CSV table of C-alpha atoms (C1' of nucleotides) in Angstrom, one decimal:
chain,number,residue,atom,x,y,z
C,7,UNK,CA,79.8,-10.7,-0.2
C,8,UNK,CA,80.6,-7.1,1.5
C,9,UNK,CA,81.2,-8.7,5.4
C,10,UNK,CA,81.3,-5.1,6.2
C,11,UNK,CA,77.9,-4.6,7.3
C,12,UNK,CA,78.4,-5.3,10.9
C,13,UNK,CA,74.9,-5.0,12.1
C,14,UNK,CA,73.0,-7.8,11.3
C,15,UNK,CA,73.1,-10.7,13.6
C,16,UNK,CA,75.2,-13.8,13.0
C,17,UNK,CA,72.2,-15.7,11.0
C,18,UNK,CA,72.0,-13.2,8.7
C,19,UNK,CA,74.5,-13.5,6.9
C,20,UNK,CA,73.5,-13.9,3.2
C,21,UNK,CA,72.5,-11.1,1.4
C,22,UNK,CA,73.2,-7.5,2.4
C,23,UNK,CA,69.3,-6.3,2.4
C,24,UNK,CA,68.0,-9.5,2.5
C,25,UNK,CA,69.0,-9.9,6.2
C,26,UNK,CA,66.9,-6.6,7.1
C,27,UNK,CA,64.0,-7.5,5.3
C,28,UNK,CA,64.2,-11.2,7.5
C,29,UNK,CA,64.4,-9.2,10.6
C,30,UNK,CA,61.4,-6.8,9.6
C,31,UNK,CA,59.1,-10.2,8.9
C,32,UNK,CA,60.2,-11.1,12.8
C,33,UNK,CA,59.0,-8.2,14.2
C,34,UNK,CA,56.0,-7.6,12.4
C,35,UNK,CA,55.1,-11.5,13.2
C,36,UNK,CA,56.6,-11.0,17.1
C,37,UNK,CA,54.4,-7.9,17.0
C,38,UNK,CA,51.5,-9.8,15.8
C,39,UNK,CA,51.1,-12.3,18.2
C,40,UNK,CA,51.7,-9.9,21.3
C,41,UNK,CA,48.8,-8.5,19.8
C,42,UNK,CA,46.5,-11.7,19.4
C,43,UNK,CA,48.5,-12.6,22.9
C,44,UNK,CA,46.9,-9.2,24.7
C,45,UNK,CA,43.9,-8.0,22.8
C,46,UNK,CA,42.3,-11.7,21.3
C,47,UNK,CA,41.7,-12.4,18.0
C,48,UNK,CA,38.2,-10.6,17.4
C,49,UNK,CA,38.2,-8.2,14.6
C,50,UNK,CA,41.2,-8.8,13.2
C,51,UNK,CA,41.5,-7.5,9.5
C,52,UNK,CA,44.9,-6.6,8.0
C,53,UNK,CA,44.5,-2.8,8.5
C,54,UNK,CA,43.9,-3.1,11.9
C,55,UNK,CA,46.5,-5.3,13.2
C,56,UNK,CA,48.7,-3.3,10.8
C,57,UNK,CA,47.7,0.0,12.9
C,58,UNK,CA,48.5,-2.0,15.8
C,59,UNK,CA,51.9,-2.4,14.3
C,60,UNK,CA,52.5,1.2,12.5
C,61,UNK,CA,52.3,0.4,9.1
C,62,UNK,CA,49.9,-0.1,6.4
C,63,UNK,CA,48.2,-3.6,5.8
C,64,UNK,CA,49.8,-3.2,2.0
C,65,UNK,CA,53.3,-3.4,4.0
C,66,UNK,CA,52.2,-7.0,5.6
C,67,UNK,CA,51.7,-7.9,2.9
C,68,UNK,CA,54.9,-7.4,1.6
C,69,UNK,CA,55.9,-9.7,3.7
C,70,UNK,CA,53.4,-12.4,3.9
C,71,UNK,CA,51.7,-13.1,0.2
C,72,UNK,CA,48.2,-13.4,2.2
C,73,UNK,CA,46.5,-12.8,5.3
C,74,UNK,CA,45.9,-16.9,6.1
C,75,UNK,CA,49.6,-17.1,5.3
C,76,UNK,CA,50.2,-14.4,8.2
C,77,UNK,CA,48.0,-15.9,10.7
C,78,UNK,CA,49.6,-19.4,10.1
C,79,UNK,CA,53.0,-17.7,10.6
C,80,UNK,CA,51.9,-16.3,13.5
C,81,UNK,CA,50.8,-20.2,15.0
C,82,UNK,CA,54.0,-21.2,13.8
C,83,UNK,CA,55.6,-18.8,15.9
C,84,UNK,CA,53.7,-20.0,19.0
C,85,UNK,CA,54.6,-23.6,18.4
C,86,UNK,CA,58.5,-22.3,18.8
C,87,UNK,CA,57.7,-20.4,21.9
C,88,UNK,CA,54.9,-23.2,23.0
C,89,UNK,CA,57.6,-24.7,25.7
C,90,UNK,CA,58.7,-27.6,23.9
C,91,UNK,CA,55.5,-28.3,23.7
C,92,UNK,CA,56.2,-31.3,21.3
C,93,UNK,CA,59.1,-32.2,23.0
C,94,UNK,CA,58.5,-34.3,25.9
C,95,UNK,CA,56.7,-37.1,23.8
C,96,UNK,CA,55.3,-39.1,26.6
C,97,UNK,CA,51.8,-38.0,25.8
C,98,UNK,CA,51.0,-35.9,28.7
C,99,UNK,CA,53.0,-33.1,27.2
C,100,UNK,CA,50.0,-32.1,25.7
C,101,UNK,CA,48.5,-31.1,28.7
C,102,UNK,CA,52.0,-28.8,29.9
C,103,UNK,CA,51.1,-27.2,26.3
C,104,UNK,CA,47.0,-26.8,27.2
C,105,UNK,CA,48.3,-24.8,30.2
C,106,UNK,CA,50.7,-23.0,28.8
C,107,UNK,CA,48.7,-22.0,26.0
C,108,UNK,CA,45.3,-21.3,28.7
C,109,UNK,CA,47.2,-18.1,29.4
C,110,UNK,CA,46.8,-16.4,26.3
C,111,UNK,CA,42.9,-17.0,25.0
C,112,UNK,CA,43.5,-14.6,22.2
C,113,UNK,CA,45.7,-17.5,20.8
C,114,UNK,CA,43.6,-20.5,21.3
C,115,UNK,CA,41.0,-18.6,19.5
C,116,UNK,CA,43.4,-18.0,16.3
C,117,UNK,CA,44.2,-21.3,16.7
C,118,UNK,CA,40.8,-23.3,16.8
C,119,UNK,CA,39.3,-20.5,14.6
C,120,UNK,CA,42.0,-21.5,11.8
C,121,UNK,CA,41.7,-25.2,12.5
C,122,UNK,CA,38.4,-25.5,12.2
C,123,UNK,CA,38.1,-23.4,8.8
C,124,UNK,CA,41.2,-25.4,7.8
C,125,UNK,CA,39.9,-27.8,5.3
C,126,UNK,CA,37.5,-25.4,3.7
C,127,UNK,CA,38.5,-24.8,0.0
C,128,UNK,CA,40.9,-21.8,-0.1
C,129,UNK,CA,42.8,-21.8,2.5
C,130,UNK,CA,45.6,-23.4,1.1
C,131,UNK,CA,48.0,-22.1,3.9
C,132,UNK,CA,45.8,-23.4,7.0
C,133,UNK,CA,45.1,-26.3,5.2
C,134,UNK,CA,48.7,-27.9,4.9
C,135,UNK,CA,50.1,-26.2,8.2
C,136,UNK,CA,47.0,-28.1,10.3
C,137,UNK,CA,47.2,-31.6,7.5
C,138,UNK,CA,51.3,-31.9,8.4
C,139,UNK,CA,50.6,-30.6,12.2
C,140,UNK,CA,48.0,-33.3,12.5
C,141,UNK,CA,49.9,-36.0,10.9
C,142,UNK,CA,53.6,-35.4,12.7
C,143,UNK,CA,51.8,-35.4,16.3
C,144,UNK,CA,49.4,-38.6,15.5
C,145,UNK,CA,52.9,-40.3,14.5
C,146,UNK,CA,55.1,-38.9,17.2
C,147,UNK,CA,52.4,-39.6,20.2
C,148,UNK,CA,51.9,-43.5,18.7
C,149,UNK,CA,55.4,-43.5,18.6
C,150,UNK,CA,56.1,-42.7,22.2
C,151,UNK,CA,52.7,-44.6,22.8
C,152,UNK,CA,53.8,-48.1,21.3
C,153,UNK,CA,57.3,-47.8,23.0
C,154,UNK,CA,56.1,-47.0,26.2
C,155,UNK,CA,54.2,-50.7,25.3
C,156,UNK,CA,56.7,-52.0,24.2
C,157,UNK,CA,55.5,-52.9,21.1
C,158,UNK,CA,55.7,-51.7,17.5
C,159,UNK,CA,53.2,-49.3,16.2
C,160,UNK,CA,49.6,-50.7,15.0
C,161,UNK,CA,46.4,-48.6,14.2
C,162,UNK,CA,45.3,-48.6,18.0
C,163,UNK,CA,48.4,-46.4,18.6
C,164,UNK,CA,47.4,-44.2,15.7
C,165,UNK,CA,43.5,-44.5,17.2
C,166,UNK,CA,44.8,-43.5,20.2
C,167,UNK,CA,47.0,-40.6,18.9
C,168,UNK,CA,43.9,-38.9,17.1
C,169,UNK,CA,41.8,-39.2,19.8
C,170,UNK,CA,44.4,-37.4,22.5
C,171,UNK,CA,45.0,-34.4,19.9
C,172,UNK,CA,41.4,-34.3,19.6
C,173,UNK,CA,40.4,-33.9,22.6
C,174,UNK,CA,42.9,-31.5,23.2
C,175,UNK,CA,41.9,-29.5,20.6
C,176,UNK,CA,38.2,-29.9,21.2
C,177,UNK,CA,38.3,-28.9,25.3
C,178,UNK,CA,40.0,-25.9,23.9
C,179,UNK,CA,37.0,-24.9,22.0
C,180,UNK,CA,34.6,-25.9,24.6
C,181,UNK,CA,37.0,-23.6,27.2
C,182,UNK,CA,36.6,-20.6,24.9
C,183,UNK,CA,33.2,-20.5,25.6
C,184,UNK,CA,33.1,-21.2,29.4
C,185,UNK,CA,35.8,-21.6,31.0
C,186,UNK,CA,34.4,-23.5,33.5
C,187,UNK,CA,35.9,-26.1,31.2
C,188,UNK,CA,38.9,-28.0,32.7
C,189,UNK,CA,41.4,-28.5,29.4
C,190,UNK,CA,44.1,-29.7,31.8
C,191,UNK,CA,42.0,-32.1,33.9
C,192,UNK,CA,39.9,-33.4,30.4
C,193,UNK,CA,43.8,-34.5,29.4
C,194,UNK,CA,45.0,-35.9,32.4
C,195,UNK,CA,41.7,-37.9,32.8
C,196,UNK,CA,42.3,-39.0,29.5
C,197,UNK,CA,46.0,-40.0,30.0
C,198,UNK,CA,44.7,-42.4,33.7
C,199,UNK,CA,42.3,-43.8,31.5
C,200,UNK,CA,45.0,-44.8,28.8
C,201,UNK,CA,47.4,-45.6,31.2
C,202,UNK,CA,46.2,-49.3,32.3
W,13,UNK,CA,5.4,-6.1,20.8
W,14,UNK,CA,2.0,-4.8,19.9
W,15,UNK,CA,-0.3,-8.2,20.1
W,16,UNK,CA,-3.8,-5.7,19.0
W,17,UNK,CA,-5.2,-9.5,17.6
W,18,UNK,CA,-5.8,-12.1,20.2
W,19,UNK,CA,-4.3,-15.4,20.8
W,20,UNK,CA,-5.2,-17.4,17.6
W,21,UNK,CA,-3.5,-20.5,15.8
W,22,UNK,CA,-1.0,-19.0,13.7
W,23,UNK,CA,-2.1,-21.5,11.0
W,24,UNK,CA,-5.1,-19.4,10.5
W,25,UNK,CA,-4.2,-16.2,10.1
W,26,UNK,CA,-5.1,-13.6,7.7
W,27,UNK,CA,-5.0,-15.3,4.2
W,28,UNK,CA,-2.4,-17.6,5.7
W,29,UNK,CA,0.3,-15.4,4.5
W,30,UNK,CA,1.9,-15.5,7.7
W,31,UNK,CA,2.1,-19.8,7.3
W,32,UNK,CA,3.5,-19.3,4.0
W,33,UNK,CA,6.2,-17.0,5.2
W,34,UNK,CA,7.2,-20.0,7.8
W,35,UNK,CA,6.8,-22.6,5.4
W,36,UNK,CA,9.3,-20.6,2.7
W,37,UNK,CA,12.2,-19.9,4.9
W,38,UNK,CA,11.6,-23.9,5.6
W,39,UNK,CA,12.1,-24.2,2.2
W,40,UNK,CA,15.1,-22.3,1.9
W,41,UNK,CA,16.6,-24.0,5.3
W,42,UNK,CA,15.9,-27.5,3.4
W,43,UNK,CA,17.5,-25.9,0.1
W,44,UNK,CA,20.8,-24.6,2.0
W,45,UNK,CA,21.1,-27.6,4.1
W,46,UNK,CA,21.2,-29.8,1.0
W,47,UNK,CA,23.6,-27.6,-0.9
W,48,UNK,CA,26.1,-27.6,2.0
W,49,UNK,CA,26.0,-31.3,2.0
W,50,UNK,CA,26.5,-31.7,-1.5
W,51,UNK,CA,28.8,-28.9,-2.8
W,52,UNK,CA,30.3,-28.5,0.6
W,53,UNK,CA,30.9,-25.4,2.6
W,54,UNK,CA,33.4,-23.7,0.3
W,55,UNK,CA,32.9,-20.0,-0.9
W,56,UNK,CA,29.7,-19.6,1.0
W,57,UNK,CA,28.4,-16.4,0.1
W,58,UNK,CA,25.0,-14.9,0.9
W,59,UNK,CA,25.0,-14.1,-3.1
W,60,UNK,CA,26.1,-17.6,-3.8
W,61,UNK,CA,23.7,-19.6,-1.7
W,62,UNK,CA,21.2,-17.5,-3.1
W,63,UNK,CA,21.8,-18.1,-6.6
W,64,UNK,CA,21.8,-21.4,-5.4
W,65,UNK,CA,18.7,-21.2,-4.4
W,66,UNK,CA,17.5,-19.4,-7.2
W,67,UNK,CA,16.8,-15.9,-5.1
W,68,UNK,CA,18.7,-12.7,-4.2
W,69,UNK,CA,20.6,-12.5,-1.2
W,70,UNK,CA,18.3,-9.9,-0.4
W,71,UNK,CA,15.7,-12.2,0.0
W,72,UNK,CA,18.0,-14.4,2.4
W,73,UNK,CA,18.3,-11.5,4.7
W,74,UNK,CA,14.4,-11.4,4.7
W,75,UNK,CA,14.7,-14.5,6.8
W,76,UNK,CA,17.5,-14.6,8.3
W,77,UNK,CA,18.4,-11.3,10.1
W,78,UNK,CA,22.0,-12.3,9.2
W,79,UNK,CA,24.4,-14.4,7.2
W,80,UNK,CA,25.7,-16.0,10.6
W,81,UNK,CA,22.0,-16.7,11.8
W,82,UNK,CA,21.3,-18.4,8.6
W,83,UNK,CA,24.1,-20.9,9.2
W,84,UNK,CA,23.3,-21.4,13.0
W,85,UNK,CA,19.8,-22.4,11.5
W,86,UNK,CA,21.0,-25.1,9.2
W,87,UNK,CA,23.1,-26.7,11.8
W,88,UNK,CA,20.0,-26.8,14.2
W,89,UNK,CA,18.0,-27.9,11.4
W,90,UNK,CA,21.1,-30.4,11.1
W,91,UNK,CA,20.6,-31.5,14.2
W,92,UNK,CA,17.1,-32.3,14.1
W,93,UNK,CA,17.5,-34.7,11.5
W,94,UNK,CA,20.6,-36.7,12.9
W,95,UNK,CA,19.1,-39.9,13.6
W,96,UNK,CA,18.3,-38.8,17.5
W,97,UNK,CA,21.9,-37.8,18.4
W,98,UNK,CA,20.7,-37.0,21.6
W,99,UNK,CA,18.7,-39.2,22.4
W,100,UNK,CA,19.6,-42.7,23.1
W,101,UNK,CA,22.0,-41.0,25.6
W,102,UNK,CA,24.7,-43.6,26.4
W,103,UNK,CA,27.3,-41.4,25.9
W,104,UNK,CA,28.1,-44.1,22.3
W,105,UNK,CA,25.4,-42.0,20.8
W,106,UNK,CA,27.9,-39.8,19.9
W,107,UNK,CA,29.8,-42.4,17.5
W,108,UNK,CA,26.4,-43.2,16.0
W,109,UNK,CA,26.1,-39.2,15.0
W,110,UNK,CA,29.4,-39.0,13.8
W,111,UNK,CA,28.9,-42.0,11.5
W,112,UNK,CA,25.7,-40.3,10.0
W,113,UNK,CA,27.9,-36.9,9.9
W,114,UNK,CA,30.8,-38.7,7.9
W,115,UNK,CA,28.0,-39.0,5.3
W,116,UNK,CA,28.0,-35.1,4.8
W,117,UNK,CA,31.6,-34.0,4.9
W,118,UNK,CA,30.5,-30.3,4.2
W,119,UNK,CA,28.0,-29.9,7.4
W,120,UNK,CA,31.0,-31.2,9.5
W,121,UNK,CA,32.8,-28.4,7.2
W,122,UNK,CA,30.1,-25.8,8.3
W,123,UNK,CA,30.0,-27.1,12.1
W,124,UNK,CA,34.0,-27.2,12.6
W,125,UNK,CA,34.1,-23.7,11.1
W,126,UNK,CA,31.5,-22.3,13.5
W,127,UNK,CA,32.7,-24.0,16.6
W,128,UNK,CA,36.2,-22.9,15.9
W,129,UNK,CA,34.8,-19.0,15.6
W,130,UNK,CA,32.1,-18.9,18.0
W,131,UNK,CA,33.9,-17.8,20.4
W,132,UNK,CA,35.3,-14.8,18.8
W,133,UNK,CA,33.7,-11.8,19.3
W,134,UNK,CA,30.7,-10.6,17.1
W,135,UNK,CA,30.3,-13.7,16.1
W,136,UNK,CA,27.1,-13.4,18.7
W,137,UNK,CA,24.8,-16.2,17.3
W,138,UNK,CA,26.8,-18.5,16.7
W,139,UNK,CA,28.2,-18.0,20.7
W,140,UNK,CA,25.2,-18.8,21.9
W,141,UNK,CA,24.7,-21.9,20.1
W,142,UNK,CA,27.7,-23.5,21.2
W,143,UNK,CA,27.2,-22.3,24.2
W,144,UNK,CA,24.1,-24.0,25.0
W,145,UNK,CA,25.1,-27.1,22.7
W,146,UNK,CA,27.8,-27.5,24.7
W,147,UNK,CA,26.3,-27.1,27.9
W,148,UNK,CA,23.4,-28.7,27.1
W,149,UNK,CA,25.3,-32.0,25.9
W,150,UNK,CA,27.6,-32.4,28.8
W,151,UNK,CA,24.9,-32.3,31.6
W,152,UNK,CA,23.1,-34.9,29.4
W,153,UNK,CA,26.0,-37.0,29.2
W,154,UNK,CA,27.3,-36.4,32.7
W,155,UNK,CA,23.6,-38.1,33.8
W,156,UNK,CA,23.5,-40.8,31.9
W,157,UNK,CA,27.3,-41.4,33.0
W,158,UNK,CA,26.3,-41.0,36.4
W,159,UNK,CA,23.3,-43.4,36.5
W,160,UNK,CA,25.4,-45.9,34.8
W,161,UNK,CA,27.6,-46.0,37.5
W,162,UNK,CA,24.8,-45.1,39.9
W,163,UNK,CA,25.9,-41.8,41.3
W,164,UNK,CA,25.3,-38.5,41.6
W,165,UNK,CA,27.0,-36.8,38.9
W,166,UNK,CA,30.4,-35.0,40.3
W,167,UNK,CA,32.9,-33.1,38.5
W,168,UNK,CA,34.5,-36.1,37.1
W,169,UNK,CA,31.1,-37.1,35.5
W,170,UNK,CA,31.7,-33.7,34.1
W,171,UNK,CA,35.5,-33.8,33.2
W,172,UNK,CA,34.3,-37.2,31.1
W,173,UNK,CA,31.6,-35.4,29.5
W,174,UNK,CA,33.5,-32.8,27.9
W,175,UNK,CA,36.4,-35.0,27.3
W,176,UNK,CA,33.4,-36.9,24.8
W,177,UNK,CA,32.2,-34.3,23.1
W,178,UNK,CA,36.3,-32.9,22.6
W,179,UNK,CA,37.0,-36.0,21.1
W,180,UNK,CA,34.1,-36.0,19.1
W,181,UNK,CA,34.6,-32.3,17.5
W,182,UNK,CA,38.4,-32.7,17.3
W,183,UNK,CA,38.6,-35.7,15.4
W,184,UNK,CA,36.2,-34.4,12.7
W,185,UNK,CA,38.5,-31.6,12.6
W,186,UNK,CA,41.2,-34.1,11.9
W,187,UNK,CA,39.0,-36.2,9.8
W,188,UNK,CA,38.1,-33.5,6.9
W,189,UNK,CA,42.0,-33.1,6.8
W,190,UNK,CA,42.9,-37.1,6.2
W,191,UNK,CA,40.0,-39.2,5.9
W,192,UNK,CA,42.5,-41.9,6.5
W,193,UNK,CA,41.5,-40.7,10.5
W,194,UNK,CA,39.1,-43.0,12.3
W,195,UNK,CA,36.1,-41.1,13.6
W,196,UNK,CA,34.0,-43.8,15.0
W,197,UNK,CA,37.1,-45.7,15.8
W,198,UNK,CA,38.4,-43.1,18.1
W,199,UNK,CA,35.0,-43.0,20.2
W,200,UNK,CA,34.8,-46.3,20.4
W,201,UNK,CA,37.7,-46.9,21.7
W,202,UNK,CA,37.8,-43.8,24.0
W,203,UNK,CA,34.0,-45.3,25.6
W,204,UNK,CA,36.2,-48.6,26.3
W,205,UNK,CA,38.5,-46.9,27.8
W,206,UNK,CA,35.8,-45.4,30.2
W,207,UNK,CA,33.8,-48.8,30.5
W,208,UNK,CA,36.3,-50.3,32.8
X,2,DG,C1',4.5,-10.0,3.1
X,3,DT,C1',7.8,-11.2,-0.3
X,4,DC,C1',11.1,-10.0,-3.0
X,5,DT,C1',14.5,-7.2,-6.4
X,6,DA,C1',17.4,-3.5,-7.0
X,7,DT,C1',20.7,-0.7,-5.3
X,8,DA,C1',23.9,1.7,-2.2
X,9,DC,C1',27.4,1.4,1.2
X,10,DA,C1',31.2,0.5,4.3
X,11,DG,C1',34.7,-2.6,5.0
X,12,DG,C1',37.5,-6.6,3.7
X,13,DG,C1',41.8,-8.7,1.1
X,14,DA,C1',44.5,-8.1,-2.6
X,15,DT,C1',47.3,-5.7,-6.4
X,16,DA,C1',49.9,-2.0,-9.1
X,17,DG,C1',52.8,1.5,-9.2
X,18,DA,C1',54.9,5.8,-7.2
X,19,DC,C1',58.6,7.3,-4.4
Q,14,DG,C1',60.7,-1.4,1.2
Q,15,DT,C1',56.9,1.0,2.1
Q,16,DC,C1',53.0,3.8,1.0
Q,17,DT,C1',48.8,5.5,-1.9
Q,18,DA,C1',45.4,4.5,-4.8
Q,19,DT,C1',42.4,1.3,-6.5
Q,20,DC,C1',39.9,-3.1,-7.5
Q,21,DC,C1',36.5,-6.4,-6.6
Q,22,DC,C1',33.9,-9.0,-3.4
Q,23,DT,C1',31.6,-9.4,1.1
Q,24,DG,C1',27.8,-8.6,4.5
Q,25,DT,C1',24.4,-5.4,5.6
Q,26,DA,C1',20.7,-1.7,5.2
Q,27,DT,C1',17.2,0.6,2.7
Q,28,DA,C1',13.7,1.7,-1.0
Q,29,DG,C1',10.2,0.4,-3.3
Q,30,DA,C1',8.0,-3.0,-6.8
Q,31,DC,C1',4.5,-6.6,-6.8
DNA sequence: GTCTATACAGGGATAGAC
DNA sequence: GTCTATCCCTGTATAGAC
């Protein structure tokens, strides 16, 4: 352990090179998702968002072992940033996280456009980020749902759970493609009708 | 377009060459439609679904002026069998569809994977499906909303239409991930939510 | 008109040089 | 660690056989 190297910030504090290849990866995804943020997520091959970056797509994918794997870094990324998104249980968060995300198309289109090839055979990566996403909001929305009762959880919570991620995630596609859509007032709709 | 022969039938054209034309790419609509509902919508190939079939993809593109056209066919070929999705237009119609759907995990597969892209760009035929799916359905719903209530239909007639049809595509999503998530369930309970 | 054969540009992925 | 070169597969376009 050489703690001479005095550049790397304080997480990186494991292996010497290690730490720059870690910091590499977070640019190249940070970089990636300004890109999906400004420009969509139309043609996006490997070469191209690696031209966008300045480097070759063979250099992504020394950092990511597939494309999928990349994109699904790159959602991961936007959960983190997604204002506590998931934070705020009381089910309405979801709509704070509809707006938030209504500023940047170019994501909600990586998003749904991953979701909905998710459970095709193949895409191993989509598939367990959206199966695990799916599950840990359905539990933590019943959660706060059946608290808010007062009562323990039962499969109307979890009924009701699906059905608010749903919708969320279903307005969004709708909203792609005319944006007359209201995501934010779909939600809250949905949260006065639950509410009583 | 150069129409040199007058208005005729189109049944009794020249040798009926033209009818057979129609009635093969039927054929191969019937042929693709049945192998996404049984093998799913995995590594869907033009090659593939042609060998399928038992042709070249060549042939396919005789048809079908593109891969994506070819899929937007099936699903409105899809819809024309689902047990009058549309029709009976109390907005429950919609649990009735899914419960057919739920028999053919791959369509829902082919839908979700189309929906989720449409919106990105290229992806032109698949846009204008959605599009006017989605258009089309929520002014349907919206009206029969309204007349059960006996009003003209306003935005919120609106707001609850696409809320419907969100619920109904994101829960399939979620469904094809864990089949351990209610589909019918979730609409039913979401239109008892709205009856009140 | 219907189809096969074939060519082509572009995609993701991999191997190995530096 | 990053690039070049390459591989195989994809969708698409064209030529021409029947």
């Amino acid at each position: 352990m050489d703690d001479e190297t005095a550049d790397a910030p304080p997480e990186a504090r494991k292996r010497g090179s290690y730490a720059k290849g870690i910091r590499r990866r977070q640019e190249i995804l940070d970089r990636a998702l300004e890109i999906f943020s400004e420009r969509g997520y139309d043609g996006t091959s490997l070469r191209s968002i690696g031209e966008a970056i300045g480097v070759t797509h063979a250099a992504l994918l020394h950092y990511f072992p597939s494309k999928e794997a990349l994109l699904i870094e790159v959602l991961r990324e936007r959960d983190a940033r997604g204002t506590g998104f998931e934070e705020h249980m009381p089910f309405p968060a979801l709509s704070h996280g509809a707006e938030y995300n209504a500023t940047v198309p170019g994501l909600i289109a990586l998003y749904t456009s991953m979701a909905g090839t998710s459970a095709d055979a193949g895409n191993d990566e989509a598939r367990a980020y959206f199966t695990e996403r799916f599950a840990g909001l359905r539990a933590k929305i019943a959660t706060a749902l059946a608290e808010d009762a007062g009562e323990p959880v039962d499969s109307e919570h979890m009924k009701l759970a699906s059905l608010i991620i749903g919708a969320s995630d279903g307005l969004q596609i709708q909203w792609l493609l005319d944006d007359s859509v209201d995501i934010a007032g779909g939600l809250e709709l949905l949260q006065r009708l639950i509410e009583r």
